[in-house]
Amino acid sequence: TAEPVPIGASGEVEGWLPFRDHLWLVLNGRRHVVLGASQIDRYGNSNISCIGDWEKPKSQLLGARGAPGNTRVNTTSYWIPKHSTRVFTDKVDFVSGIGWDRGAYDIRAVVTNLAVLDFATPDRRMRLRSVHPGVSVDEIVANTGFELVIPGDVPETRVPTDEELRLIRDVLDPRGLRDREVPA
């Protein structure tokens, strides 16, 4: 589309991308993919397939989908709306998306309702990059099921500018659907 389309609205299609061209982009590292995860570990291995043993899972989820290919050949970031020990686990039950210890291409960031994390460490373990306003480092540690790399001075995540807030509230999500996922 020529302009951003608000969530839930339709827009005039300006062009199209044939599936073969889409696959070329996917297979040649030309995208930055944002994924969700039901579980993620200290190296960025993610799970969207099942909770529990593969043979007899407690919960069946989406399945691996495109996560293996995306994490192997594309820059990937994660959006986790509820930072908790259920999601941030010592070991994922099933590896859908590969982490740094398994050959990920480039896992850039993990953004949650509490913090921004990354893998800017010598061994590519998850590091606390910044804490959101009103959140403490102790709160993040208590909601993470493995040891995070925590620098000596953790900055506060920058707040959006007035223009960024206007774009979010008035252009991209005028109906406030974002509040269903992360209340303001």
C-alpha positions as CSV (number, residue, x, y, z in Angstrom):
1,T,0.0,0.0,0.0
2,A,1.1,3.6,-0.5
3,E,0.3,4.6,3.1
4,P,0.1,2.7,6.4
5,V,-3.2,0.9,6.8
6,P,-4.7,1.0,10.3
7,I,-5.0,-2.3,12.1
8,G,-8.3,-4.0,11.1
9,A,-8.9,-1.7,8.1
10,S,-8.4,-2.4,4.4
11,G,-6.4,-0.3,2.1
12,E,-5.9,0.1,-1.6
13,V,-3.4,-2.3,-2.9
14,E,-0.7,-0.6,-4.8
15,G,1.4,-3.5,-5.9
16,W,1.9,-7.2,-5.5
17,L,4.7,-9.6,-4.8
18,P,4.7,-12.9,-6.6
19,F,5.3,-15.9,-4.3
20,R,8.6,-16.8,-6.1
21,D,9.9,-13.2,-5.4
22,H,8.7,-13.5,-1.8
23,L,10.7,-16.8,-1.4
24,W,13.8,-15.2,-2.9
25,L,13.6,-12.4,-0.3
26,V,13.1,-15.0,2.5
27,L,15.9,-17.2,1.3
28,N,18.5,-14.4,0.8
29,G,18.3,-12.7,4.1
30,R,16.6,-9.5,2.8
31,R,14.0,-9.3,5.5
32,H,13.8,-8.3,9.2
33,V,11.2,-10.7,10.7
34,V,9.3,-10.0,13.9
35,L,8.1,-13.2,15.6
36,G,6.2,-14.1,18.7
37,A,7.2,-17.0,20.9
38,S,5.4,-19.2,23.5
39,Q,8.9,-20.0,24.9
40,I,12.3,-18.5,24.4
41,D,15.6,-19.4,26.0
42,R,18.9,-17.6,26.8
43,Y,20.2,-18.1,23.2
44,G,17.0,-17.1,21.4
45,N,15.8,-20.6,20.6
46,S,12.0,-20.2,20.4
47,N,9.0,-22.5,20.5
48,I,5.7,-22.0,18.8
49,S,4.9,-25.7,18.3
50,C,4.0,-27.4,21.6
51,I,4.3,-27.3,25.4
52,G,5.5,-30.5,26.9
53,D,6.8,-33.6,25.3
54,W,6.5,-33.8,21.5
55,E,5.1,-37.3,21.7
56,K,2.3,-36.2,24.0
57,P,2.2,-32.4,24.4
58,K,0.2,-30.7,27.2
59,S,-0.7,-28.0,24.6
60,Q,-0.5,-28.1,20.8
61,L,0.4,-24.7,19.4
62,L,0.8,-23.4,15.8
63,G,3.6,-25.6,14.7
64,A,7.0,-24.6,13.5
65,R,5.6,-22.6,10.5
66,G,8.3,-20.4,8.9
67,A,10.3,-20.0,12.1
68,P,13.2,-22.4,11.2
69,G,13.9,-20.7,7.9
70,N,13.3,-17.2,9.2
71,T,15.8,-17.5,12.0
72,R,18.3,-19.2,9.8
73,V,18.4,-16.8,6.9
74,N,16.8,-13.5,8.1
75,T,17.3,-10.9,10.7
76,T,14.8,-11.7,13.5
77,S,13.4,-9.9,16.4
78,Y,10.8,-11.1,18.9
79,W,7.8,-9.4,20.4
80,I,6.7,-11.0,23.8
81,P,3.7,-9.2,25.2
82,K,3.9,-10.9,28.7
83,H,7.4,-11.3,30.1
84,S,7.2,-14.3,32.5
85,T,9.0,-17.4,33.5
86,R,6.5,-19.4,31.4
87,V,7.9,-17.8,28.3
88,F,11.5,-17.1,29.3
89,T,12.5,-20.7,30.0
90,D,15.8,-22.4,30.7
91,K,15.1,-24.8,27.8
92,V,12.3,-24.6,25.2
93,D,10.2,-27.7,24.9
94,F,10.5,-27.7,21.1
95,V,12.9,-25.7,18.9
96,S,10.8,-23.9,16.3
97,G,13.1,-21.0,15.7
98,I,16.8,-21.5,16.1
99,G,18.9,-19.5,18.5
100,W,22.5,-18.3,18.4
101,D,23.8,-21.6,19.7
102,R,22.2,-23.5,16.8
103,G,23.2,-21.2,13.9
104,A,20.8,-18.3,13.9
105,Y,21.5,-15.7,11.2
106,D,20.9,-12.5,13.3
107,I,18.6,-12.3,16.3
108,R,18.5,-8.5,16.9
109,A,16.2,-7.9,19.9
110,V,13.5,-9.2,22.2
111,V,11.0,-6.6,23.1
112,T,8.6,-7.3,26.0
113,N,6.1,-5.4,28.2
114,L,8.9,-5.0,30.7
115,A,12.2,-4.5,28.8
116,V,14.3,-4.7,25.7
117,L,16.8,-7.5,25.5
118,D,19.4,-8.5,23.0
119,F,22.3,-10.9,22.5
120,A,25.3,-8.4,22.4
121,T,27.5,-10.6,24.6
122,P,30.6,-12.7,23.7
123,D,28.7,-16.0,23.9
124,R,25.5,-14.6,22.5
125,R,23.4,-15.1,25.7
126,M,20.5,-12.9,26.3
127,R,21.3,-9.5,27.8
128,L,19.1,-6.9,29.4
129,R,19.5,-3.8,27.1
130,S,17.0,-1.5,28.8
131,V,14.1,-1.5,31.3
132,H,10.8,0.2,30.5
133,P,9.9,3.2,32.7
134,G,8.5,2.1,36.0
135,V,10.0,-1.4,35.8
136,S,13.0,-2.6,38.0
137,V,15.8,-4.9,37.1
138,D,14.7,-7.1,40.0
139,E,11.2,-7.4,38.4
140,I,12.7,-8.6,35.1
141,V,15.0,-11.1,36.8
142,A,12.0,-12.5,38.8
143,N,10.1,-13.0,35.5
144,T,12.9,-14.7,33.6
145,G,13.5,-18.4,34.0
146,F,17.3,-18.3,33.3
147,E,20.2,-16.0,34.2
148,L,20.3,-12.9,32.1
149,V,23.4,-11.0,31.3
150,I,22.9,-7.7,33.2
151,P,25.3,-4.8,32.5
152,G,26.4,-2.7,35.4
153,D,24.3,0.3,34.3
154,V,21.0,-0.6,32.6
155,P,19.4,2.4,30.9
156,E,15.7,3.1,30.8
157,T,14.0,2.4,27.5
158,R,13.4,5.7,25.7
159,V,9.7,6.8,25.5
160,P,8.1,7.4,22.2
161,T,8.2,11.0,20.8
162,D,4.9,12.9,20.5
163,E,5.0,12.3,16.7
164,E,5.6,8.5,17.2
165,L,2.6,8.4,19.6
166,R,0.5,10.3,17.1
167,L,1.3,7.8,14.4
168,I,0.6,4.8,16.7
169,R,-2.7,6.3,18.1
170,D,-4.1,8.1,15.1
171,V,-2.7,6.4,12.0
172,L,-1.8,2.8,12.8
173,D,-4.2,1.9,15.6
174,P,-6.9,4.5,15.9
175,R,-9.3,2.0,17.6
176,G,-6.8,1.2,20.4
177,L,-6.6,-2.5,19.6
178,R,-3.0,-2.5,21.0
179,D,-4.5,-2.2,24.5
180,R,-5.8,-5.8,24.3
181,E,-2.2,-7.1,24.2
182,V,-0.5,-4.6,26.4
183,P,-2.7,-2.3,28.4
184,A,-1.6,1.3,28.4
